[in-house]
C-alpha positions in Angstrom: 20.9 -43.4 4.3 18.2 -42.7 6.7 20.6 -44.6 9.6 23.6 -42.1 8.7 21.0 -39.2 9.0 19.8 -39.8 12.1 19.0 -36.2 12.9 15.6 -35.8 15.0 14.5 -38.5 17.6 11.4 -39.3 16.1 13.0 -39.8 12.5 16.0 -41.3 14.4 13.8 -44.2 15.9 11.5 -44.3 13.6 14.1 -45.2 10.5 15.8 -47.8 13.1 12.8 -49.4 13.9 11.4 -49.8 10.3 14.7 -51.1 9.2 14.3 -53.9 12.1 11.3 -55.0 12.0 11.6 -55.8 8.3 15.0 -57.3 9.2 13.6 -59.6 11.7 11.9 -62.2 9.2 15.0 -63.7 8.4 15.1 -66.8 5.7 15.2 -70.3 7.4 16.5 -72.7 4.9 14.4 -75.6 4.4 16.1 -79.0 6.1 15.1 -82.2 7.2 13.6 -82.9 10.6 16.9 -82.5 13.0 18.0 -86.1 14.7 20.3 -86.3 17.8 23.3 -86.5 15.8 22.4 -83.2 14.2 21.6 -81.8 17.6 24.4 -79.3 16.9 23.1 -76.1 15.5 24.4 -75.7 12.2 26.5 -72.7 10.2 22.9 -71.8 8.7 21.3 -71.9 11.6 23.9 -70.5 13.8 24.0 -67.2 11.7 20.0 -66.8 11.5 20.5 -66.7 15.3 22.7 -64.2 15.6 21.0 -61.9 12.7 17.6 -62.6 15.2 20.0 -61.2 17.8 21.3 -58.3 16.6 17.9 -57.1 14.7 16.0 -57.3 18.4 18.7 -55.9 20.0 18.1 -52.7 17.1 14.7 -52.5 17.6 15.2 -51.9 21.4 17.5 -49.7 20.1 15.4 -47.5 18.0 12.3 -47.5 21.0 14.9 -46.5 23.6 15.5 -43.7 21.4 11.6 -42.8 21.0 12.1 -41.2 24.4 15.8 -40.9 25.4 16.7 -37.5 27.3 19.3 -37.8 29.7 23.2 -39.2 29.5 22.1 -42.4 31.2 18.6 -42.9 28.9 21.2 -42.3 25.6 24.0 -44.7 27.1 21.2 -47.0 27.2 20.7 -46.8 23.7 24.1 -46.9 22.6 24.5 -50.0 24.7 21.8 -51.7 23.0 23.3 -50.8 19.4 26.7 -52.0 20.7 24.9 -55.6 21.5 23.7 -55.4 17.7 26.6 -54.9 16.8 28.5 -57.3 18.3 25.8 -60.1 17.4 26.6 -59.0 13.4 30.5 -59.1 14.2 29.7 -63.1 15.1 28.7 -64.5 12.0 31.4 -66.4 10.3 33.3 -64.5 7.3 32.5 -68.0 5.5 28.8 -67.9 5.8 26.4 -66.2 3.4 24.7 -63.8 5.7 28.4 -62.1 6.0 27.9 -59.4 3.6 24.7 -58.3 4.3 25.9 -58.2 8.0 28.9 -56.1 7.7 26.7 -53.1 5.6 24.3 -53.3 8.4 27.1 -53.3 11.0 28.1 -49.6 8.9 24.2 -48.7 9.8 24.3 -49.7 13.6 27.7 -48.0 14.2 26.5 -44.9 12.6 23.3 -45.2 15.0 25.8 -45.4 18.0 28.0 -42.9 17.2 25.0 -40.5 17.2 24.0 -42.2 20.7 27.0 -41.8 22.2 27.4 -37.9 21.4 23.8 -37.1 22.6 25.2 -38.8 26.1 27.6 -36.0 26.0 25.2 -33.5 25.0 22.9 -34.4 27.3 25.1 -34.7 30.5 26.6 -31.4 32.0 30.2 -31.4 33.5 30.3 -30.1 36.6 33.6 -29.2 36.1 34.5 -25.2 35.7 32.3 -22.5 34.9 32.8 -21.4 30.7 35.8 -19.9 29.9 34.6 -18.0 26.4 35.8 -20.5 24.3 33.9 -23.8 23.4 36.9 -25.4 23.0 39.0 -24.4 25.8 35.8 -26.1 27.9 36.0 -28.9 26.3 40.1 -29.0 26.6 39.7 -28.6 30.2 36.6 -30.9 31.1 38.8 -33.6 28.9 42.1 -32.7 30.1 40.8 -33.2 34.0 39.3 -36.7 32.7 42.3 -37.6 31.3 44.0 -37.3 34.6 41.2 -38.8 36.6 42.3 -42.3 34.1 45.8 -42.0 33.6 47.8 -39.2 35.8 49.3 -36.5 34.8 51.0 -36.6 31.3 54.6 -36.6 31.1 54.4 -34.3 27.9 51.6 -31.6 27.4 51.4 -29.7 24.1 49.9 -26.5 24.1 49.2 -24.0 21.4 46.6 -22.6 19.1 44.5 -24.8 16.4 47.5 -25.5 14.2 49.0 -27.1 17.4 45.6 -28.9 17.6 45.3 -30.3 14.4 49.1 -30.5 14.0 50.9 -32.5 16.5 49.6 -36.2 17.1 50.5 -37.4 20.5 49.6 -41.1 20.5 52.1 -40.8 17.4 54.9 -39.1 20.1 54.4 -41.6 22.7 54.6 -44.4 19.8 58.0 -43.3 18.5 59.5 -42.5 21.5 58.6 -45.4 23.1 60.5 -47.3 20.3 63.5 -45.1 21.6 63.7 -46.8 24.7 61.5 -44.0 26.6 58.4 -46.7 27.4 55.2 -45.9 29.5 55.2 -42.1 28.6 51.6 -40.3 28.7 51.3 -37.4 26.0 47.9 -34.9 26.3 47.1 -31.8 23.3 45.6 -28.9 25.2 45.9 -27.1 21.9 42.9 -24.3 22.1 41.6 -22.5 18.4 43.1 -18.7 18.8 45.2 -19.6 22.0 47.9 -16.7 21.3 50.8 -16.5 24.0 48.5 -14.5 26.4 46.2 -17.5 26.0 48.8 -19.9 26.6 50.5 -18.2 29.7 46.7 -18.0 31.9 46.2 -21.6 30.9 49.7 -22.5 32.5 50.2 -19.7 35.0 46.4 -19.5 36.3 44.1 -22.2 35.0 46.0 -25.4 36.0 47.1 -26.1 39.4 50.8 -26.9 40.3 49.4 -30.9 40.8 48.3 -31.0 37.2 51.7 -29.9 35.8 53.5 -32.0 33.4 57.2 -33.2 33.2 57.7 -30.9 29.6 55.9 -28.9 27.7 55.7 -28.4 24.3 54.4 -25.3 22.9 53.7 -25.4 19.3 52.5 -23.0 17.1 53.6 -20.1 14.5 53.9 -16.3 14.8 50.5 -15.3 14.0 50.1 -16.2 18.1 53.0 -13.7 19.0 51.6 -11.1 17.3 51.7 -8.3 19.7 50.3 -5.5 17.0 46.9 -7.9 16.5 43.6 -7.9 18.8 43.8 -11.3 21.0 39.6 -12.0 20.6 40.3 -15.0 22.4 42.0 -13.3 25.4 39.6 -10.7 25.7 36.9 -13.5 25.4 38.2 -15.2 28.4 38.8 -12.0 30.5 35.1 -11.3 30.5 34.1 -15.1 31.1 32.3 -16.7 34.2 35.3 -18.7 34.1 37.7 -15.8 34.3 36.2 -14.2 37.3 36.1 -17.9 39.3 40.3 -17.4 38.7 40.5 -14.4 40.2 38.6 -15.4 42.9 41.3 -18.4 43.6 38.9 -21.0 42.4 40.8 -23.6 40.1 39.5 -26.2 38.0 40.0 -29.7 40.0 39.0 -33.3 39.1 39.8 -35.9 42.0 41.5 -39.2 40.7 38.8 -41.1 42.7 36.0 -39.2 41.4 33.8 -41.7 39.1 33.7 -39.6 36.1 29.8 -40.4 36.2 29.3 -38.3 39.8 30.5 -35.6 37.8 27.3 -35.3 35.6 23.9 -33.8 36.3 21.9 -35.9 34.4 18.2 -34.8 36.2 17.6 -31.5 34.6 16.7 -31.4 31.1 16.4 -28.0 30.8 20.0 -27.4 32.0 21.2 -23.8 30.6 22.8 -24.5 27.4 26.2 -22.5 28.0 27.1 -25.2 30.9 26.6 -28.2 28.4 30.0 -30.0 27.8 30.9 -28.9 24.1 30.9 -32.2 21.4 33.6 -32.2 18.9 36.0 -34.4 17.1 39.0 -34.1 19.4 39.6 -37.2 20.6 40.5 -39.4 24.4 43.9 -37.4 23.8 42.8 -33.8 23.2 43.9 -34.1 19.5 41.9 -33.2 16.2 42.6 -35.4 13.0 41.8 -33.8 10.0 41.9 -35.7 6.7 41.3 -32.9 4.5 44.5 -32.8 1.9 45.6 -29.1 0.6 45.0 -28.8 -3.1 45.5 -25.2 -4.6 43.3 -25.7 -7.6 40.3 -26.7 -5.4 40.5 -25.2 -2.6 40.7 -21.6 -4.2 37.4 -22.3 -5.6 35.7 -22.0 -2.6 38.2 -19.7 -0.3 39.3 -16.6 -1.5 43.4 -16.7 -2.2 44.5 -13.9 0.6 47.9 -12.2 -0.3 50.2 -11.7 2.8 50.1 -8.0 2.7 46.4 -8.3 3.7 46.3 -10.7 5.9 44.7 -9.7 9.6 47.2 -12.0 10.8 50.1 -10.1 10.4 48.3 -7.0 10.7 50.7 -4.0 12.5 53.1 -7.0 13.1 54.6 -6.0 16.3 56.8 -9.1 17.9 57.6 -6.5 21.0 54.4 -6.2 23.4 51.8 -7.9 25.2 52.4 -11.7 23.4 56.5 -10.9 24.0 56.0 -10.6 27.9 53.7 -13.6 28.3 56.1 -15.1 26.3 58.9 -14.5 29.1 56.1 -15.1 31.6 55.9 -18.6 30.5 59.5 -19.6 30.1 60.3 -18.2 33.4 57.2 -20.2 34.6 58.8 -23.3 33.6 62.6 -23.0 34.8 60.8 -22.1 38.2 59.1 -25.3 38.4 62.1 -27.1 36.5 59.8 -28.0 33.5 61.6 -28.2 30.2 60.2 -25.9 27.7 59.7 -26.7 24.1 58.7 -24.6 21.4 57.6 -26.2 17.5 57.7 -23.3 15.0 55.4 -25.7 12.5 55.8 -26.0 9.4 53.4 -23.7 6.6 52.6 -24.5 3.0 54.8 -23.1 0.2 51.8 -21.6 -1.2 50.9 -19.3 2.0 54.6 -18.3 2.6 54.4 -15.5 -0.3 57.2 -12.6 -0.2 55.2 -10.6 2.6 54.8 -13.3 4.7 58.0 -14.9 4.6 59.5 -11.6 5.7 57.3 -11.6 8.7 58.3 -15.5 9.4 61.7 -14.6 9.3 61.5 -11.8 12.0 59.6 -14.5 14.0 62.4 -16.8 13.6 65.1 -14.7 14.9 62.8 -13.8 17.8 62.4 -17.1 18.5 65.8 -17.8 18.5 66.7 -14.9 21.3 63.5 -15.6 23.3 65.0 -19.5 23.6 68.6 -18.3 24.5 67.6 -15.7 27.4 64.7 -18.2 28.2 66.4 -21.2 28.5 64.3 -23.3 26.4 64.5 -24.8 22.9 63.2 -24.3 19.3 62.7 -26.9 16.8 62.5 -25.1 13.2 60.1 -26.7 11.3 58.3 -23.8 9.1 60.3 -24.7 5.8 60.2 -28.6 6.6 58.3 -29.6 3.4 58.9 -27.5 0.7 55.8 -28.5 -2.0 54.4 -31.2 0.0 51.1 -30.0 0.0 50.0 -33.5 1.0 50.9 -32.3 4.6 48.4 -29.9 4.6 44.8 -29.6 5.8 45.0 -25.9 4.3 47.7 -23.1 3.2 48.7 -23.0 7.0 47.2 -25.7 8.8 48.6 -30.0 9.0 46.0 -32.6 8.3 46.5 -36.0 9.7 49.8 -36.8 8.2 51.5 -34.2 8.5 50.3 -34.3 12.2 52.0 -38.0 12.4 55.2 -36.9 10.6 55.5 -33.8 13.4 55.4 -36.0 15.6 58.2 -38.1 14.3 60.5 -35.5 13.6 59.9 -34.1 16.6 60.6 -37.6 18.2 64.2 -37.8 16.5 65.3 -34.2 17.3 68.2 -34.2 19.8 67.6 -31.0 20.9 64.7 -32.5 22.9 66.0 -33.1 26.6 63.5 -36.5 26.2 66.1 -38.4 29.0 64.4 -35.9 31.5 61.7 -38.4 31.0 63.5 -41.3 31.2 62.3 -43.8 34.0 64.7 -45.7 35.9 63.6 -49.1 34.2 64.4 -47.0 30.7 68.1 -45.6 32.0 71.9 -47.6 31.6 74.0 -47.4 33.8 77.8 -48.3 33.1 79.3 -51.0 35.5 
């Protein structure tokens, strides 16, 4: 347990090195004095070597860690766990040692894991001044680094946290690609609160023209449309550093050929603390996986049960303002640059769509569906997918890591989707 707490340095090392140094007097077997023939190390003797190896390799580990500050000092010391590691992984699944080497790989992988996000936490993107929302900084330093590796996606989804949580694209480019559409690159810039105000400076103002992708999909609910609501993250971002370096013409930019390591300023330790790349669970691919299952008896117990008619959500529900124009803003955004638009109305549990609620969703429906005809872009339905299927669900409105996957397939299979705009020549028929 002390490995999986690894909170303070001192206690951090200090468990790790114990552990070690205990782990180091490893059992030979008694034998008889070794001829020629039995030059050849044995199973026995093979696996006490590599336990020696992976127990020195900790202990350098845990004294690294003693005095670790900077992103290269902390990749250091994740380094040296990932030798450990690696020396555990060796032993044969046949030899005795096996066991006890896989619950100490658990320990060391726990150690690393905590190594590698203090090099994020102690290495400061020099990428765009904050924006007013952790996780729009961390969207955009990874977004930029995602291009630097791969290019610009083919398909970016965009929306607020239910997008986040609930669209897997490593799941989209899996299924399409066993549809014939091979090689495609899918990012989630989802952002927690993005409303369509949100959404439209991200596209419109953020991003330059060079970081486009080939489609978007925008995915989401009505609570983002909202018009009658207070956008706290808009107004957030308005009075941001990273705001005023927009309206100033700067843009966020991240050269291809830039090592990803120039990019950090690992010399000052006392860095200010509201430049520090943010450290979440979003992953490579700007996705959050949430295993968390929705289960109305429990969950009730420690969240209060919220009736529609008073939720802030739908508060003055007003589908004609402010969210209705950026709305427009961005559909007319995309036809300009001949990106096809998408929009995902997700899907919600049965238990949050009481009468109030549903009322309100069904407004937001039939906007939807007279937004996408004058806008020229198309809605998948998907808020009465799963009826019951509270397995979906992370929480009454939110998809946990299956229902994220089973987006993605329906999505996949939906012919509504202009996908062959994607289509590479290797990937197209033609007819002789």
């Amino acid at each position: 347990m002390s490995a999986i707490t690894w909170g303070g340095l001192t206690g951090l090392a200090c468990s790790a090195t114990v552990s070690t140094t205990s782990d180091r007097a490893v059992r030979t077997p008694l034998s008889a004095p070794a001829t020629l023939a039995e030059a050849k190390p044995t199973q026995a003797e093979s696996s006490k070597a590599l336990l020696s190896q992976a127990f020195e390799a900790a202990t350098t580990a845990a004294q690294l860690a003693q005095s670790a500050n900077t992103a290269s000092e902390w990749s250091a010391v994740a380094t040296a766990w990932s030798e450990a590691i690696q020396a555990l992984q060796a032993i044969s699944t046949d030899s005795p040692e096996w066991l006890f080497a896989q619950r100490k790989t658990r320990e060391y992988l726990a150690n690393q894991a905590i190594a590698l996000q203090r090099v994020e936490e102690s290495a400061r993107l020099a990428v765009f001044p904050p924006l007013g929302n952790r996780v729009l900084d961390e969207q955009l330093a990874l977004y930029l680094s995602y291009i630097a590796t791969f290019d610009n996606p083919d398909i970016l989804i965009i929306g607020s946290s239910r997008a986040l949580q609930g669209l897997n694209p490593q799941i989209l480019e899996q299924r399409l690609a066993q549809q014939g559409y091979t090689n495609l690159k899918v990012y989630n810039f989802a952002v927690n609160g993005a409303t369509a105000q949100v959404v439209s400076f991200i596209l419109r103002y953020l991003l330059t023209p060079e970081q486009m992708p080939k489609m978007i999909i925008w995915a989401g609910g009505s609570r983002s449309f909202n018009s009658g609501r207070f956008d706290r993250t808009f107004a957030q971002i308005l009075e941001s550093p990273g705001f005023a370096a927009v309206q100033a013409g700067d843009r966020p930019t991240f050269a291809s050929e830039t090592p990803l390591a120039a990019t950090l300023n690992t010399a000052n330790t006392t860095r200010d603390k509201t430049q520090a790349m943010p450290v979440s669970s979003i992953n490579g691919y700007g996705f959050l996986a949430v295993n968390d299952v929705f289960n109305p008896d429990s969950y009730y117990q420690s969240f209060p049960r919220v009736p529609g008619a008073y939720d802030d959500a739908y508060l003055n529900f007003n589908l004609e303002g402010v969210q209705a124009v950026s709305t427009r803003a961005i559909a007319a955004f995309a036809r300009s640059n001949s990106i096809p638009l998408v929009f995902i109305n997700l899907p919600l549990s049965d238990d949050y769509l009481d009468e109030t609620r549903s009322g309100y969703e069904q407004q937001f429906q039939q906007f939807l569906q007279q937004e996408a005809q004058n806008g020229d872009f198309v809605v998948v339905d998907l808020l009465n997918e799963w009826p019951g299927q509270n397995l979906f669900f992370a929480d009454p409105s939110h998809l946990n890591r299956v229902g994220a996957a089973q987006v993605a397939i329906r999505a996949s299979e939906d012919d509504s989707i202009p996908w062959d705009v994607l289509a590479t020549p290797a990937n197209q028929t033609t007819e002789e």
